[in-house]
mmCIF file of C-alpha atoms in Angstrom:
data_model
loop_
_atom_site.group_PDB
_atom_site.id
_atom_site.type_symbol
_atom_site.label_atom_id
_atom_site.label_comp_id
_atom_site.label_asym_id
_atom_site.label_seq_id
_atom_site.Cartn_x
_atom_site.Cartn_y
_atom_site.Cartn_z
ATOM 1 C CA UNK A 479 0.000 0.000 0.000
ATOM 2 C CA UNK A 480 2.809 2.425 0.895
ATOM 3 C CA UNK A 481 4.506 1.651 -2.395
ATOM 4 C CA UNK A 482 1.342 2.384 -4.344
ATOM 5 C CA UNK A 483 0.820 5.708 -2.536
ATOM 6 C CA UNK A 484 4.427 6.694 -3.177
ATOM 7 C CA UNK A 485 3.949 5.836 -6.856
ATOM 8 C CA UNK A 486 0.808 8.003 -7.032
ATOM 9 C CA UNK A 487 2.664 10.875 -5.417
ATOM 10 C CA UNK A 488 5.644 10.558 -7.759
ATOM 11 C CA UNK A 489 3.398 10.501 -10.819
ATOM 12 C CA UNK A 490 1.369 13.524 -9.685
ATOM 13 C CA UNK A 491 4.538 15.542 -9.009
ATOM 14 C CA UNK A 492 6.115 14.611 -12.352
ATOM 15 C CA UNK A 493 2.900 15.364 -14.244
ATOM 16 C CA UNK A 494 2.570 18.792 -12.647
ATOM 17 C CA UNK A 495 6.158 19.972 -13.119
ATOM 18 C CA UNK A 496 6.268 18.585 -16.680
ATOM 19 C CA UNK A 497 4.020 21.357 -18.039
ATOM 20 C CA UNK A 498 6.371 23.703 -19.938
ATOM 21 C CA UNK A 499 4.990 26.841 -18.265
ATOM 22 C CA UNK A 500 5.439 25.309 -14.803
ATOM 23 C CA UNK A 501 8.934 23.998 -15.582
ATOM 24 C CA UNK A 502 10.010 27.380 -17.003
ATOM 25 C CA UNK A 503 8.542 29.119 -13.959
ATOM 26 C CA UNK A 504 10.505 26.852 -11.609
ATOM 27 C CA UNK A 505 13.737 27.542 -13.488
ATOM 28 C CA UNK A 506 13.229 31.304 -13.595
ATOM 29 C CA UNK A 507 12.158 31.566 -9.956
ATOM 30 C CA UNK A 508 14.813 29.303 -8.453
ATOM 31 C CA UNK A 509 17.830 29.623 -10.747
ATOM 32 C CA UNK A 510 17.431 33.168 -12.054
ATOM 33 C CA UNK A 511 15.896 34.933 -9.032
ATOM 34 C CA UNK A 512 12.607 35.610 -10.800
ATOM 35 C CA UNK A 513 14.082 37.017 -14.010
ATOM 36 C CA UNK A 514 12.446 35.629 -17.155
ATOM 37 C CA UNK A 515 15.388 33.843 -18.757
ATOM 38 C CA UNK A 516 13.670 30.622 -19.881
ATOM 39 C CA UNK A 517 10.328 30.586 -21.706
ATOM 40 C CA UNK A 518 7.859 27.714 -21.913
ATOM 41 C CA UNK A 519 8.150 27.751 -25.713
ATOM 42 C CA UNK A 520 11.887 27.034 -25.466
ATOM 43 C CA UNK A 521 11.504 23.895 -23.357
ATOM 44 C CA UNK A 522 11.209 20.489 -24.974
ATOM 45 C CA UNK A 523 11.015 17.043 -23.343
ATOM 46 C CA UNK A 524 14.405 15.355 -22.983
ATOM 47 C CA UNK A 525 15.242 11.692 -22.290
ATOM 48 C CA UNK A 526 14.985 10.711 -18.638
ATOM 49 C CA UNK A 527 16.796 7.387 -19.105
ATOM 50 C CA UNK A 528 20.557 6.920 -19.232
ATOM 51 C CA UNK A 529 22.468 3.662 -19.541
ATOM 52 C CA UNK A 530 25.578 2.461 -17.732
ATOM 53 C CA UNK A 531 27.482 -0.751 -17.179
ATOM 54 C CA UNK A 532 27.042 -2.210 -13.695
ATOM 55 C CA UNK A 533 28.391 -5.350 -12.004
ATOM 56 C CA UNK A 534 31.993 -4.421 -12.821
ATOM 57 C CA UNK A 535 31.110 -3.585 -16.382
ATOM 58 C CA UNK A 536 29.398 -6.887 -17.108
ATOM 59 C CA UNK A 537 25.754 -5.814 -17.277
ATOM 60 C CA UNK A 538 24.098 -2.916 -19.054
ATOM 61 C CA UNK A 539 21.752 -1.154 -16.638
ATOM 62 C CA UNK A 540 19.544 1.917 -16.768
ATOM 63 C CA UNK A 541 18.649 4.769 -14.459
ATOM 64 C CA UNK A 542 15.780 7.243 -14.638
ATOM 65 C CA UNK A 543 15.561 10.875 -13.620
ATOM 66 C CA UNK A 544 12.076 12.154 -12.746
ATOM 67 C CA UNK A 545 11.916 14.757 -15.488
ATOM 68 C CA UNK A 546 14.249 16.225 -18.085
ATOM 69 C CA UNK A 547 13.905 19.264 -20.338
ATOM 70 C CA UNK A 548 16.007 20.713 -23.156
ATOM 71 C CA UNK A 549 16.186 24.492 -23.397
ATOM 72 C CA UNK A 550 16.318 25.457 -27.076
ATOM 73 C CA UNK A 551 17.847 28.616 -28.567
ATOM 74 C CA UNK A 552 18.005 29.220 -32.302
ATOM 75 C CA UNK A 553 17.113 25.630 -33.059
ATOM 76 C CA UNK A 554 19.978 24.337 -30.922
ATOM 77 C CA UNK A 555 20.012 22.796 -27.427
ATOM 78 C CA UNK A 556 21.494 25.318 -25.015
ATOM 79 C CA UNK A 557 20.999 23.547 -21.673
ATOM 80 C CA UNK A 558 19.616 20.291 -20.321
ATOM 81 C CA UNK A 559 17.703 20.512 -17.043
ATOM 82 C CA UNK A 560 17.006 17.526 -14.800
ATOM 83 C CA UNK A 561 14.253 17.708 -12.169
ATOM 84 C CA UNK A 562 14.217 15.354 -9.178
ATOM 85 C CA UNK A 563 11.136 15.374 -6.925
ATOM 86 C CA UNK A 564 12.127 14.183 -3.458
ATOM 87 C CA UNK A 565 9.821 13.448 -0.520
ATOM 88 C CA UNK A 566 12.338 12.267 2.077
ATOM 89 C CA UNK A 567 15.863 13.514 2.847
ATOM 90 C CA UNK A 568 18.495 11.280 1.292
ATOM 91 C CA UNK A 569 21.975 11.542 2.776
ATOM 92 C CA UNK A 570 23.524 9.857 -0.242
ATOM 93 C CA UNK A 571 21.561 11.663 -2.931
ATOM 94 C CA UNK A 572 24.770 13.439 -3.928
ATOM 95 C CA UNK A 573 25.972 10.067 -5.243
ATOM 96 C CA UNK A 574 22.751 9.618 -7.235
ATOM 97 C CA UNK A 575 23.306 13.038 -8.769
ATOM 98 C CA UNK A 576 26.795 12.020 -9.815
ATOM 99 C CA UNK A 577 25.211 9.097 -11.641
ATOM 100 C CA UNK A 578 22.506 11.164 -13.338
ATOM 101 C CA UNK A 579 24.778 14.006 -14.398
ATOM 102 C CA UNK A 580 27.568 11.633 -15.366
ATOM 103 C CA UNK A 581 25.123 9.531 -17.380
ATOM 104 C CA UNK A 582 23.858 12.571 -19.282
ATOM 105 C CA UNK A 583 27.390 13.735 -20.089
ATOM 106 C CA UNK A 584 28.339 10.193 -21.076
ATOM 107 C CA UNK A 585 25.487 10.201 -23.596
ATOM 108 C CA UNK A 586 26.896 13.422 -25.032
ATOM 109 C CA UNK A 587 30.425 11.992 -25.140
ATOM 110 C CA UNK A 588 29.221 8.920 -27.032
ATOM 111 C CA UNK A 589 27.369 11.044 -29.573
ATOM 112 C CA UNK A 590 23.913 9.872 -28.521
ATOM 113 C CA UNK A 591 22.641 13.443 -28.139
ATOM 114 C CA UNK A 592 22.483 16.180 -30.783
ATOM 115 C CA UNK A 593 25.095 18.385 -29.099
ATOM 116 C CA UNK A 594 27.265 19.019 -26.070
ATOM 117 C CA UNK A 595 25.583 21.259 -23.489
ATOM 118 C CA UNK A 596 25.551 21.965 -19.726
ATOM 119 C CA UNK A 597 23.455 19.620 -17.579
ATOM 120 C CA UNK A 598 21.812 21.170 -14.500
ATOM 121 C CA UNK A 599 19.857 19.190 -11.904
ATOM 122 C CA UNK A 600 17.299 20.686 -9.507
ATOM 123 C CA UNK A 601 16.090 18.757 -6.456
ATOM 124 C CA UNK A 602 12.557 19.811 -5.479
ATOM 125 C CA UNK A 603 12.148 18.574 -1.915
ATOM 126 C CA UNK A 604 8.496 18.269 -0.835
ATOM 127 C CA UNK A 605 9.009 16.732 2.615
ATOM 128 C CA UNK A 606 7.550 18.327 5.736
ATOM 129 C CA UNK A 607 10.808 18.184 7.718
ATOM 130 C CA UNK A 608 13.898 20.152 6.787
ATOM 131 C CA UNK A 609 16.524 18.736 4.461
ATOM 132 C CA UNK A 610 19.529 17.496 6.426
ATOM 133 C CA UNK A 611 21.141 15.371 3.713
ATOM 134 C CA UNK A 612 24.586 16.130 2.329
ATOM 135 C CA UNK A 613 24.641 18.789 -0.344
ATOM 136 C CA UNK A 614 28.194 18.229 -1.636
ATOM 137 C CA UNK A 615 30.931 15.624 -1.940
ATOM 138 C CA UNK A 616 33.034 17.651 0.519
ATOM 139 C CA UNK A 617 30.247 17.446 3.093
ATOM 140 C CA UNK A 618 29.734 13.733 2.476
ATOM 141 C CA UNK A 619 33.359 12.922 3.284
ATOM 142 C CA UNK A 620 33.893 15.624 5.903
ATOM 143 C CA UNK A 621 33.881 13.087 8.745
ATOM 144 C CA UNK A 622 36.585 10.914 7.213
ATOM 145 C CA UNK A 623 40.259 11.256 8.001
ATOM 146 C CA UNK A 624 41.511 12.207 4.556
ATOM 147 C CA UNK A 625 44.806 13.964 3.784
ATOM 148 C CA UNK A 626 44.158 17.666 3.364
ATOM 149 C CA UNK A 627 45.993 17.771 0.031
ATOM 150 C CA UNK A 628 43.824 14.951 -1.296
ATOM 151 C CA UNK A 629 40.771 17.180 -1.006
ATOM 152 C CA UNK A 630 42.327 19.509 -3.586
ATOM 153 C CA UNK A 631 41.830 16.785 -6.176
ATOM 154 C CA UNK A 632 38.286 15.757 -5.262
ATOM 155 C CA UNK A 633 35.600 16.963 -7.645
ATOM 156 C CA UNK A 634 33.253 18.764 -5.278
ATOM 157 C CA UNK A 635 29.937 17.859 -6.886
ATOM 158 C CA UNK A 636 27.005 19.675 -5.295
ATOM 159 C CA UNK A 637 23.265 19.144 -5.306
ATOM 160 C CA UNK A 638 20.934 22.097 -5.482
ATOM 161 C CA UNK A 639 18.021 21.429 -3.126
ATOM 162 C CA UNK A 640 14.990 23.663 -2.678
ATOM 163 C CA UNK A 641 12.758 22.910 0.310
ATOM 164 C CA UNK A 642 9.460 23.642 -1.394
ATOM 165 C CA UNK A 643 7.356 23.698 1.777
ATOM 166 C CA UNK A 644 9.694 26.188 3.408
ATOM 167 C CA UNK A 645 10.391 28.740 0.695
ATOM 168 C CA UNK A 646 10.241 32.284 2.094
ATOM 169 C CA UNK A 647 7.497 34.539 0.824
ATOM 170 C CA UNK A 648 9.866 36.647 -1.267
ATOM 171 C CA UNK A 649 10.871 33.507 -3.184
ATOM 172 C CA UNK A 650 7.271 32.298 -3.583
ATOM 173 C CA UNK A 651 6.371 35.663 -5.064
ATOM 174 C CA UNK A 652 8.749 35.027 -7.970
ATOM 175 C CA UNK A 653 6.432 32.308 -9.309
ATOM 176 C CA UNK A 654 3.745 33.109 -11.874
ATOM 177 C CA UNK A 655 2.425 29.661 -12.850
ATOM 178 C CA UNK A 656 0.165 27.258 -10.956
ATOM 179 C CA UNK A 657 3.242 26.407 -8.898
ATOM 180 C CA UNK A 658 2.614 29.643 -6.980
ATOM 181 C CA UNK A 659 -0.757 28.232 -5.893
ATOM 182 C CA UNK A 660 0.849 25.028 -4.654
ATOM 183 C CA UNK A 661 3.554 26.844 -2.703
ATOM 184 C CA UNK A 662 1.167 29.353 -1.114
ATOM 185 C CA UNK A 663 -1.242 26.547 -0.188
ATOM 186 C CA UNK A 664 1.580 24.613 1.506
ATOM 187 C CA UNK A 665 2.627 27.733 3.393
ATOM 188 C CA UNK A 666 -0.838 28.949 4.425
ATOM 189 C CA UNK A 667 -2.817 25.707 4.699
ATOM 190 C CA UNK A 668 -6.581 25.385 4.323
ATOM 191 C CA UNK A 669 -7.066 29.110 4.949
ATOM 192 C CA UNK A 670 -5.359 29.917 1.640
ATOM 193 C CA UNK A 671 -7.524 31.868 -0.760
ATOM 194 C CA UNK A 672 -6.541 33.643 -3.968
ATOM 195 C CA UNK A 673 -7.995 35.224 -7.093
ATOM 196 C CA UNK A 674 -5.220 33.730 -9.236
ATOM 197 C CA UNK A 675 -6.411 31.969 -12.372
ATOM 198 C CA UNK A 676 -5.902 28.194 -12.394
ATOM 199 C CA UNK A 677 -4.447 26.896 -15.658
ATOM 200 C CA UNK A 678 -3.884 23.153 -15.153
ATOM 201 C CA UNK A 679 -6.909 22.286 -13.067
ATOM 202 C CA UNK A 680 -6.791 18.496 -12.793
ATOM 203 C CA UNK A 681 -3.004 18.395 -12.400
ATOM 204 C CA UNK A 682 -3.164 21.084 -9.712
ATOM 205 C CA UNK A 683 -5.820 19.211 -7.751
ATOM 206 C CA UNK A 684 -3.795 15.990 -7.949
ATOM 207 C CA UNK A 685 -0.692 17.805 -6.755
ATOM 208 C CA UNK A 686 -2.470 19.425 -3.799
ATOM 209 C CA UNK A 687 -4.154 16.156 -2.822
ATOM 210 C CA UNK A 688 -1.000 14.025 -2.785
ATOM 211 C CA UNK A 689 0.934 16.709 -0.913
ATOM 212 C CA UNK A 690 -1.901 16.622 1.642
ATOM 213 C CA UNK A 691 -1.516 12.802 1.781
ATOM 214 C CA UNK A 692 -4.836 12.228 0.027
ATOM 215 C CA UNK A 693 -4.157 9.676 -2.698
ATOM 216 C CA UNK A 694 -7.683 9.371 -4.085
ATOM 217 C CA UNK A 695 -6.762 11.004 -7.388
ATOM 218 C CA UNK A 696 -8.001 8.551 -9.996
ATOM 219 C CA UNK A 697 -11.227 10.302 -11.040
ATOM 220 C CA UNK A 698 -10.305 13.979 -10.943
ATOM 221 C CA UNK A 699 -11.381 14.622 -14.543
ATOM 222 C CA UNK A 700 -14.729 12.904 -13.915
ATOM 223 C CA UNK A 701 -15.269 15.014 -10.797
ATOM 224 C CA UNK A 702 -14.453 18.229 -12.666
ATOM 225 C CA UNK A 703 -16.831 17.220 -15.436
ATOM 226 C CA UNK A 704 -19.563 16.634 -12.872
ATOM 227 C CA UNK A 705 -18.992 20.184 -11.609
ATOM 228 C CA UNK A 706 -19.121 21.486 -15.218
ATOM 229 C CA UNK A 707 -15.485 22.607 -15.035
ATOM 230 C CA UNK A 708 -13.372 22.165 -18.156
ATOM 231 C CA UNK A 709 -9.612 22.566 -18.486
ATOM 232 C CA UNK A 710 -10.053 25.517 -20.850
ATOM 233 C CA UNK A 711 -12.455 27.377 -18.525
ATOM 234 C CA UNK A 712 -11.314 30.462 -16.662
ATOM 235 C CA UNK A 713 -11.637 29.856 -12.937
ATOM 236 C CA UNK A 714 -9.901 31.286 -9.883
ATOM 237 C CA UNK A 715 -8.418 29.410 -6.959
ATOM 238 C CA UNK A 716 -11.273 30.526 -4.704
ATOM 239 C CA UNK A 717 -13.941 29.400 -7.160
ATOM 240 C CA UNK A 718 -12.275 26.020 -7.676
ATOM 241 C CA UNK A 719 -11.739 25.437 -3.959
ATOM 242 C CA UNK A 720 -15.289 26.504 -3.092
ATOM 243 C CA UNK A 721 -16.785 24.100 -5.604
ATOM 244 C CA UNK A 722 -14.640 21.286 -4.251
ATOM 245 C CA UNK A 723 -15.676 22.097 -0.693
ATOM 246 C CA UNK A 724 -19.351 22.048 -1.671
ATOM 247 C CA UNK A 725 -18.792 18.742 -3.414
ATOM 248 C CA UNK A 726 -17.118 17.376 -0.273
ATOM 249 C CA UNK A 727 -19.985 18.523 1.948
ATOM 250 C CA UNK A 728 -22.526 17.023 -0.450
ATOM 251 C CA UNK A 729 -20.703 13.700 -0.451
ATOM 252 C CA UNK A 730 -20.516 13.786 3.359
ATOM 253 C CA UNK A 731 -24.277 14.333 3.646
ATOM 254 C CA UNK A 732 -24.955 11.558 1.147
ATOM 255 C CA UNK A 733 -22.749 9.198 3.144
ATOM 256 C CA UNK A 734 -24.552 10.153 6.379
ATOM 257 C CA UNK A 735 -27.931 9.421 4.808
ATOM 258 C CA UNK A 736 -26.681 6.037 3.631
ATOM 259 C CA UNK A 737 -25.462 5.137 7.118
ATOM 260 C CA UNK A 738 -28.735 6.242 8.753
ATOM 261 C CA UNK A 739 -30.847 4.212 6.321
ATOM 262 C CA UNK A 740 -28.721 1.120 6.854
ATOM 263 C CA UNK A 741 -28.944 1.560 10.636
ATOM 264 C CA UNK A 742 -32.724 1.826 10.450
ATOM 265 C CA UNK A 743 -32.890 -1.320 8.326
ATOM 266 C CA UNK A 744 -30.711 -3.138 10.853
ATOM 267 C CA UNK A 745 -33.176 -2.064 13.575
ATOM 268 C CA UNK A 746 -36.035 -3.518 11.478
ATOM 269 C CA UNK A 747 -37.746 -0.152 11.010
ATOM 270 C CA UNK A 748 -40.215 0.149 8.155
ATOM 271 C CA UNK A 749 -39.623 2.107 4.973
ATOM 272 C CA UNK A 750 -42.003 4.860 6.138
ATOM 273 C CA UNK A 751 -40.380 5.117 9.595
ATOM 274 C CA UNK A 752 -36.917 5.297 8.061
ATOM 275 C CA UNK A 753 -37.991 7.915 5.524
ATOM 276 C CA UNK A 754 -39.389 10.082 8.308
ATOM 277 C CA UNK A 755 -36.123 9.920 10.264
ATOM 278 C CA UNK A 756 -34.044 10.736 7.181
ATOM 279 C CA UNK A 757 -36.305 13.648 6.238
ATOM 280 C CA UNK A 758 -36.131 15.214 9.708
ATOM 281 C CA UNK A 759 -32.467 14.383 10.324
ATOM 282 C CA UNK A 760 -31.167 15.958 7.115
ATOM 283 C CA UNK A 761 -33.956 18.482 6.471
ATOM 284 C CA UNK A 762 -34.712 17.135 2.999
ATOM 285 C CA UNK A 763 -37.605 18.120 0.789
ATOM 286 C CA UNK A 764 -39.829 15.388 -0.636
ATOM 287 C CA UNK A 765 -37.936 15.100 -3.934
ATOM 288 C CA UNK A 766 -34.531 14.787 -2.209
ATOM 289 C CA UNK A 767 -35.978 12.274 0.238
ATOM 290 C CA UNK A 768 -37.364 10.032 -2.483
ATOM 291 C CA UNK A 769 -34.103 10.159 -4.469
ATOM 292 C CA UNK A 770 -32.073 9.044 -1.456
ATOM 293 C CA UNK A 771 -34.530 6.394 -0.322
ATOM 294 C CA UNK A 772 -34.579 4.948 -3.825
ATOM 295 C CA UNK A 773 -30.779 4.945 -3.891
ATOM 296 C CA UNK A 774 -30.122 3.403 -0.475
ATOM 297 C CA UNK A 775 -33.250 1.323 0.214
ATOM 298 C CA UNK A 776 -33.111 -1.382 -2.457
ATOM 299 C CA UNK A 777 -36.392 -3.126 -3.168
#
């Protein structure tokens, strides 16, 4: 069960960040201090799989990064960006980065990519606690008794980690995409309200749900359709949240009616007696009463 929930969370995070406008927003806000350097139109999907020989060079193996994007300029690849979504601190993630970055450069060296370009990895950490993992090779080996001169020859690889739940307000304000909604919601909780327009409605809802540890995300599109909300519609955060809250209250009432009817049946009450209790208990009009009795009192 835990594995399935983790898989749902990983997929929701990848799906959300993969939108070009969201990915460009993340790059501009985190790497370029809010300056618009990368545009959504310049980002193209890049391979997330690299190959290497494991088991002392005897077996060809693969490794996958969460998300990869090429930044294009003048029809040429200028930069390759790797995105890693992380939920838990990983003290040895610096070694994973060495594999991912090294794998990408190896692909370039072997001529498997169109050109040679810089490879930059961003670690988006979504955990509730603070990140205490090593952020560099120097830090990883700081506790070992190594000759001081040896350190001059160590390649000090670093990982660039952003603690997404703990970004200060001035950093959150650099974001313009739906990512701003996610970050403000994480910072402000259920009291968060905004008039910002929501662009990627189903992906946003999935992202907010899994970050709130609610993994019931299979039927989001069906739920939006039932609320007459389409992806292309203009809708604000407040409007979307309010409709979801009303939907949640409606489902809660419906569940309560179901439980009451079943309890009455277990107590051997008649249809008429049960209907009277449901009508008074939930203040239903006659039409609503008959709909619910028909639904939960099978003939």
